[in-house]
Coordinates of C-alpha atoms in Angstrom, one line a residue:
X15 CA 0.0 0.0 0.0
X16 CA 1.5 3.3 -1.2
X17 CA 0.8 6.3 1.2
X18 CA 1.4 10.0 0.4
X19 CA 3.9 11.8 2.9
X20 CA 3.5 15.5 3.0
X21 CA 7.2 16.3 3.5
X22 CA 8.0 18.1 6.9
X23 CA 9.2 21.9 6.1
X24 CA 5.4 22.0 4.3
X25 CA 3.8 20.6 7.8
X26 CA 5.8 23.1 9.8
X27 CA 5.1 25.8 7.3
X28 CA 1.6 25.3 7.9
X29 CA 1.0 24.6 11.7
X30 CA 3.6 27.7 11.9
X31 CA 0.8 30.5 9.7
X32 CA -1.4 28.7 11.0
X33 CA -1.0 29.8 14.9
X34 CA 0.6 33.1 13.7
X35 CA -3.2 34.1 12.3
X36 CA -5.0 33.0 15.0
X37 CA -2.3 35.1 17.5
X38 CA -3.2 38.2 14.6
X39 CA -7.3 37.5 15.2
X40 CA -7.1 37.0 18.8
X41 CA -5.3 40.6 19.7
X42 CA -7.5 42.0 17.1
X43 CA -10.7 40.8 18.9
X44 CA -10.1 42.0 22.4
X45 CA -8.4 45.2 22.2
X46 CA -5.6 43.8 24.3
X47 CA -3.1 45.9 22.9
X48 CA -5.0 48.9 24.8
X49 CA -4.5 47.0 28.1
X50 CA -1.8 47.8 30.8
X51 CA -1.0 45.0 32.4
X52 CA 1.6 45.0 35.7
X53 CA 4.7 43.1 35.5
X54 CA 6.4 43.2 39.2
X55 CA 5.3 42.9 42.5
X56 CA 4.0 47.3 42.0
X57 CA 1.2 47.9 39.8
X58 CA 1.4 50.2 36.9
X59 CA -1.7 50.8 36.0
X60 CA -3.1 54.5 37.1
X61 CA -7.2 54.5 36.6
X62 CA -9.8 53.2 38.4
X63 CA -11.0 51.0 35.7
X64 CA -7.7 50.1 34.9
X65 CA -6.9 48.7 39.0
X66 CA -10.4 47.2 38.8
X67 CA -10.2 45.4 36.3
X68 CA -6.7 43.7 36.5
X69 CA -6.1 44.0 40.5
X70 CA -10.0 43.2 42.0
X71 CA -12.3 41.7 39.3
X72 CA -11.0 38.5 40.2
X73 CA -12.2 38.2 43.5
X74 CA -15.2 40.5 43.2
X75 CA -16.0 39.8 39.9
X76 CA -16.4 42.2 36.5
X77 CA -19.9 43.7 37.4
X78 CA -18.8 44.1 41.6
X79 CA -21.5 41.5 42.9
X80 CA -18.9 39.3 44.7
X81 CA -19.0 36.0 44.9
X82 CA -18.2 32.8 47.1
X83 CA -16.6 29.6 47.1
X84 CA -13.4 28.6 47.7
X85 CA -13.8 31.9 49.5
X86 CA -16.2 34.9 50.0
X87 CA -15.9 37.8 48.4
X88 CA -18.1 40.8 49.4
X89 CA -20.2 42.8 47.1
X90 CA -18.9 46.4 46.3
X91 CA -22.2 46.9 43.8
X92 CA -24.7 49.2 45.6
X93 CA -22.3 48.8 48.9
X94 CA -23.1 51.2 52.0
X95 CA -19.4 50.3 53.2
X96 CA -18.5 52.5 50.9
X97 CA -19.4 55.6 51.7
X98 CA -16.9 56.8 54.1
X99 CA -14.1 57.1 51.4
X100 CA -11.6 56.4 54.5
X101 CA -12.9 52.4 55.1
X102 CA -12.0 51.1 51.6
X103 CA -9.0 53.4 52.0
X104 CA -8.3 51.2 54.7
X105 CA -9.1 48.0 53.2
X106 CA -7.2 48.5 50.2
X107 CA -4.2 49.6 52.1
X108 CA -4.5 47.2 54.6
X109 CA -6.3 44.6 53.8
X110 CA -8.4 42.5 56.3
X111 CA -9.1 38.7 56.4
X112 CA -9.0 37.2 52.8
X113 CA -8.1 40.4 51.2
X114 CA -4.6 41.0 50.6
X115 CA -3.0 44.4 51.6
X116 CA -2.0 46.3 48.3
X117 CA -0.9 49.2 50.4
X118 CA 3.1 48.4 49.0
X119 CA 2.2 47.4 45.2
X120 CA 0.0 50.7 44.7
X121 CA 0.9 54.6 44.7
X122 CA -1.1 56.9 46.6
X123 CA -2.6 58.0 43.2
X124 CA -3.8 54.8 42.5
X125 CA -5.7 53.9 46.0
X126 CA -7.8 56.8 45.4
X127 CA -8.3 55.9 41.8
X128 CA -9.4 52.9 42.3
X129 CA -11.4 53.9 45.6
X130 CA -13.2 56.6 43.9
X131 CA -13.6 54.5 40.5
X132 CA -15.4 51.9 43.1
X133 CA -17.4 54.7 45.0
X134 CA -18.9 56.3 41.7
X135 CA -19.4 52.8 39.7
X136 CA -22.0 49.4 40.1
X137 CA -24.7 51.8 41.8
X138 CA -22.2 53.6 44.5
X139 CA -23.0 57.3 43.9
X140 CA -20.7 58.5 46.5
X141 CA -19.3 62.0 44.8
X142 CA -16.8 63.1 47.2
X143 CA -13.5 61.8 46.2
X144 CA -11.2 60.6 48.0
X145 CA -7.8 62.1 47.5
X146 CA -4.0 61.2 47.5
X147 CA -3.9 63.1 50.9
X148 CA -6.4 61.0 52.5
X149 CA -4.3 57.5 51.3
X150 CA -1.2 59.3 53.2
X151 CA -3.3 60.0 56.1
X152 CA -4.0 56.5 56.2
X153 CA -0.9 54.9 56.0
X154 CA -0.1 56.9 59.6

C-alpha cells in the first residue's frame, strides 16, 4: 500500500501560519493591545477602571456583585461600606481577612483611583472623592 507523505518543512510551514493568524485575530478581537498589564510585584496601571479590572475583578467579579466559594468575596455593587471614602482606604491599604493588603504594590494615586472609581461605579453614587492626601493619612 502506497501512502502519500507531506514532506515536513510544508507541515511546519503550515501549523507555523497557522497559529501566527490565530495570535493576529485574537489581539484583534479583544483590544488587548490597549491594556496595561503590571509586570512586578507594583502595579502600573493608574485608573480606576484600569486597578479594577486587573487587580479586584478576580475576586469580586467584572460587574462588583462578589462571589463565594473557595472563599467569600463581598459585594462592592450598591455597597453602604463604601461611603466613608476612608474604610475602603483602609481596606485596600491594609487589607483584612481574605483580602490581601495592596498598600506596597500601589501609589497613593492609585488607591484613590481605584477607591473613587469603586465609590462612583455598580450603583455607589458617593461623589466626594477621595484624594491622594487621604491614602497618606491613612498609612499613619
Amino acid at each position: 500500500m502506497m501512502r502519500a507523505s507531506i514532506p515536513a518543512i510544508v507541515t511546519v510551514t503550515l501549523v507555523t501560519s497557522t497559529l501566527l493568524s490565530a495570535g493576529a485575530a485574537v489581539g484583534q478581537d479583544s483590544g488587548a493591545a490597549k491594556r496595561t498589564f503590571s509586570s512586578g510585584y507594583r502595579f502600573v496601571e493608574m485608573t480606576g477602571e484600569e486597578l479594577f479590572a486587573n487587580v479586584c475583578q478576580g475576586c469580586h467579579m467584572p460587574d462588583a456583585t462578589g462571589a463565594s466559594g473557595a472563599g467569600t468575596y463581598p459585594s462592592l455593587a450598591g455597597n453602604k461600606n463604601l461611603e466613608s471614602g476612608s474604610y475602603p482606604i483602609f481596606l485596600v491599604v491594609n487589607g483584612r481577612r481574605g483580602m490581601p493588603a495592596f498598600g506596597d504594590m500601589m501609589t497613593d494615586g492609585q488607591v484613590a483611583a481605584v477607591v473613587n472609581y469603586l465609590r462612583t461605579h455598580f450603583g455607589n453614587t458617593y461623589q466626594d472623592a477621595v484624594t491622594t492626601k487621604d491614602v497618606q493619612d491613612a498609612r499613619r
